[in-house]
Amino acid sequence: MSVKVRYFASLRERLGRSEDELVFFAPLTAHAIWERANPDLPMPDNTLVAVNMDYVKLDVLVNDGDEIAFFPPVTGG
Amino acid sequence: MSVKVRYFASLRERLGRSEDELVFFAPLTAHAIWERANPDLPMPDNTLVAVNMDYVKLDVLVNDGDEIAFFPPVTGG
Amino acid sequence: MTIKIVESHFEPWQEVQIYQNAQAALTDKAGAAAVFVGTMRDFNAGHTVSGMRLEYYPGMTEKQLEKVISQANTQWQMLDCLLIHRVGDILPHEAIVLVAVWSFHRGDALDACRYLIDSLKTQAPFWKKERIGDSACWVAGNTKGYYAIE
Amino acid sequence: MTIKIVESHFEPWQEVQIYQNAQAALTDKAGAAAVFVGTMRDFNAGHTVSGMRLEYYPGMTEKQLEKVISQANTQWQMLDCLLIHRVGDILPHEAIVLVAVWSFHRGDALDACRYLIDSLKTQAPFWKKERIGDSACWVAGNTKGYYAIE
């Protein structure tokens, strides 16, 4: 299974990259994907998660081909 | 004592005039002024009353030189 | 804070633009603007309306509008506001009323704008007379302002 | 219902005017228009801001804005709405966001406009980075929108 992981705004800057391609063999939750992609950095508080451009909770299972995004609280408007 | 009495909108049309000059010798309430000016017509329900361009209740006393106005519910905006 | 009672057609969005441009202080400080525009419809309460006449009480109307603005000022932070109301003969699709509020922040602008239009409708002496076919009828009272409960 | 994400300056009142003129159906039916415009201030939370960069998530931002509009549609009667949001580099005094709602009646227009701007601020993925002196700081979170409680 393969997913695209994206980062935005302050999180993107902190990680120094805007995306990862992640390959894994059993279904993973959104939270587990963060841990795989960023083993040295606990997910910051208030991080928002979206799968296929919809907000999800951290325990949602991510499927093959999904796009998952992590980003800080939004500040538009 | 003398007051100017003004009528607006549907009330003005119904009475067939837009104002009266009323002369009286003892203080009168707003309601009594209506009765003096229109002895044959009870004040219609919902009539609003203003003295010197501020809304008042019917029992307010009207003074010499005041302008009193009677009109239907307002429908601006 | 500006109140205008006008007897001929006005373009609401242009008025807002011109007013805002003329107030340099607004451009510098206002982070939020909230605007309401009420337009004459050609259809009301089930009948076709071909025109309208708006009567007012010169002097009292302005006085009550000033009061409504003062009231809003005590409750919300307003940097400025512009209030325009048509009177006289009005045709369908023409603007009747414009309420514009500038504030530092959106909550103040939105709340004050809503308060001003709602209060204007109950406080300011204006009366509408609609032309329906060959007759003309005074509008009995203002509605709650929602499609679902009209 | 129109959503625009724009990378260069826009004139909000002109956009409203042009949009409204282009929709003949609006002119015929809408008795009420409610508009909110948010503008970049040169001062925020105690410091002078010389510019801002607005990042977004292409695709998701539009999707979330569409959702917010759908939500509003289930609660209020909207004849049309126009939503414009700036992204990229923004200078003080430039418009950031425009929300315009046209309805038959004022309650629907005002409530829906407020819902759209409030929901946009919590739902739509946009992020502001302010330029303060020589440094640039990500804005931590949106405020409640009131002067008195900032």
Coordinates of N, CA, C and O in Angstrom, one line a residue, chain A residues 28-63:
Chain A
L28 N -2.9 1.2 8.2 CA -2.3 2.0 9.3 C -3.3 3.1 9.6 O -4.0 3.6 8.7
T29 N -3.4 3.5 10.9 CA -4.2 4.7 11.2 C -3.4 6.0 10.8 O -2.2 5.9 10.5
A30 N -4.2 7.1 10.8 CA -3.5 8.4 10.4 C -2.4 8.6 11.4 O -1.3 9.1 11.0
H31 N -2.6 8.3 12.7 CA -1.6 8.6 13.6 C -0.3 7.7 13.4 O 0.8 8.2 13.5
A32 N -0.6 6.5 13.1 CA 0.6 5.6 12.8 C 1.4 6.1 11.6 O 2.6 5.9 11.5
I33 N 0.7 6.7 10.6 CA 1.4 7.2 9.4 C 2.3 8.3 9.8 O 3.4 8.4 9.4
W34 N 1.8 9.2 10.7 CA 2.7 10.3 11.2 C 3.9 9.7 11.8 O 5.1 10.1 11.5
E35 N 3.7 8.6 12.7 CA 4.9 8.0 13.4 C 5.9 7.4 12.4 O 7.1 7.5 12.6
R36 N 5.3 6.7 11.4 CA 6.2 6.2 10.4 C 7.0 7.2 9.6 O 8.2 7.1 9.4
A37 N 6.3 8.3 9.3 CA 6.9 9.3 8.5 C 7.9 10.2 9.3 O 8.9 10.8 8.8
N38 N 7.6 10.4 10.6 CA 8.4 11.3 11.4 C 8.7 10.6 12.7 O 8.2 11.0 13.8
P39 N 9.5 9.6 12.7 CA 9.8 8.8 13.9 C 10.4 9.6 15.0 O 10.3 9.2 16.2
D40 N 11.1 10.7 14.7 CA 11.8 11.4 15.7 C 11.0 12.6 16.3 O 11.5 13.3 17.2
L41 N 9.8 12.9 15.7 CA 9.1 14.0 16.2 C 7.6 13.6 16.5 O 6.9 13.3 15.6
P42 N 7.3 13.7 17.8 CA 5.9 13.5 18.2 C 5.0 14.5 17.4 O 5.4 15.6 17.2
M43 N 3.8 14.1 17.1 CA 2.9 15.0 16.4 C 2.6 16.2 17.3 O 2.2 16.0 18.4
P44 N 2.8 17.4 16.8 CA 2.5 18.6 17.6 C 1.0 18.6 18.0 O 0.2 18.2 17.2
D45 N 0.8 19.1 19.2 CA -0.6 19.4 19.7 C -1.3 20.2 18.6 O -0.7 21.0 18.0
N46 N -2.6 20.0 18.5 CA -3.4 20.9 17.6 C -3.2 20.5 16.1 O -3.8 21.2 15.3
T47 N -2.4 19.5 15.8 CA -2.3 19.2 14.4 C -3.6 18.7 13.9 O -4.3 17.9 14.5
L48 N -4.0 19.2 12.7 CA -5.2 18.8 12.0 C -4.8 17.7 10.9 O -3.7 17.8 10.4
V49 N -5.7 16.8 10.7 CA -5.4 15.7 9.8 C -6.5 15.6 8.8 O -7.7 15.7 9.1
A50 N -6.2 15.5 7.5 CA -7.2 15.3 6.4 C -6.8 14.1 5.6 O -5.6 13.9 5.3
V51 N -7.8 13.3 5.2 CA -7.6 12.2 4.3 C -8.4 12.5 3.1 O -9.6 12.7 3.2
N52 N -7.8 12.5 1.9 CA -8.5 12.9 0.7 C -9.3 14.2 0.8 O -10.4 14.3 0.3
M53 N -8.6 15.1 1.5 CA -9.1 16.5 1.6 C -10.4 16.6 2.5 O -11.1 17.7 2.4
D54 N -10.6 15.6 3.3 CA -11.7 15.8 4.4 C -11.0 15.6 5.7 O -10.1 14.7 5.9
Y55 N -11.5 16.4 6.7 CA -10.9 16.2 8.0 C -11.3 14.9 8.6 O -12.4 14.3 8.4
V56 N -10.3 14.3 9.3 CA -10.5 12.9 9.9 C -9.9 13.0 11.3 O -9.1 13.8 11.7
K57 N -10.3 11.9 12.1 CA -9.7 11.7 13.4 C -8.4 10.9 13.2 O -8.2 10.2 12.2
L58 N -7.6 10.9 14.3 CA -6.3 10.3 14.2 C -6.4 8.7 14.1 O -5.5 8.1 13.7
D59 N -7.6 8.2 14.5 CA -7.7 6.7 14.5 C -8.3 6.2 13.2 O -8.5 5.0 13.1
V60 N -8.5 7.0 12.2 CA -9.1 6.6 11.0 C -8.0 5.7 10.2 O -6.8 6.0 10.3
L61 N -8.5 4.7 9.5 CA -7.6 3.9 8.7 C -7.4 4.5 7.4 O -8.3 4.9 6.7
V62 N -6.1 4.5 6.9 CA -5.8 5.1 5.6 C -5.6 4.0 4.6 O -5.0 3.0 4.9
N63 N -6.2 4.2 3.4 CA -6.1 3.1 2.4 C -5.1 3.4 1.3 O -4.7 4.6 1.1

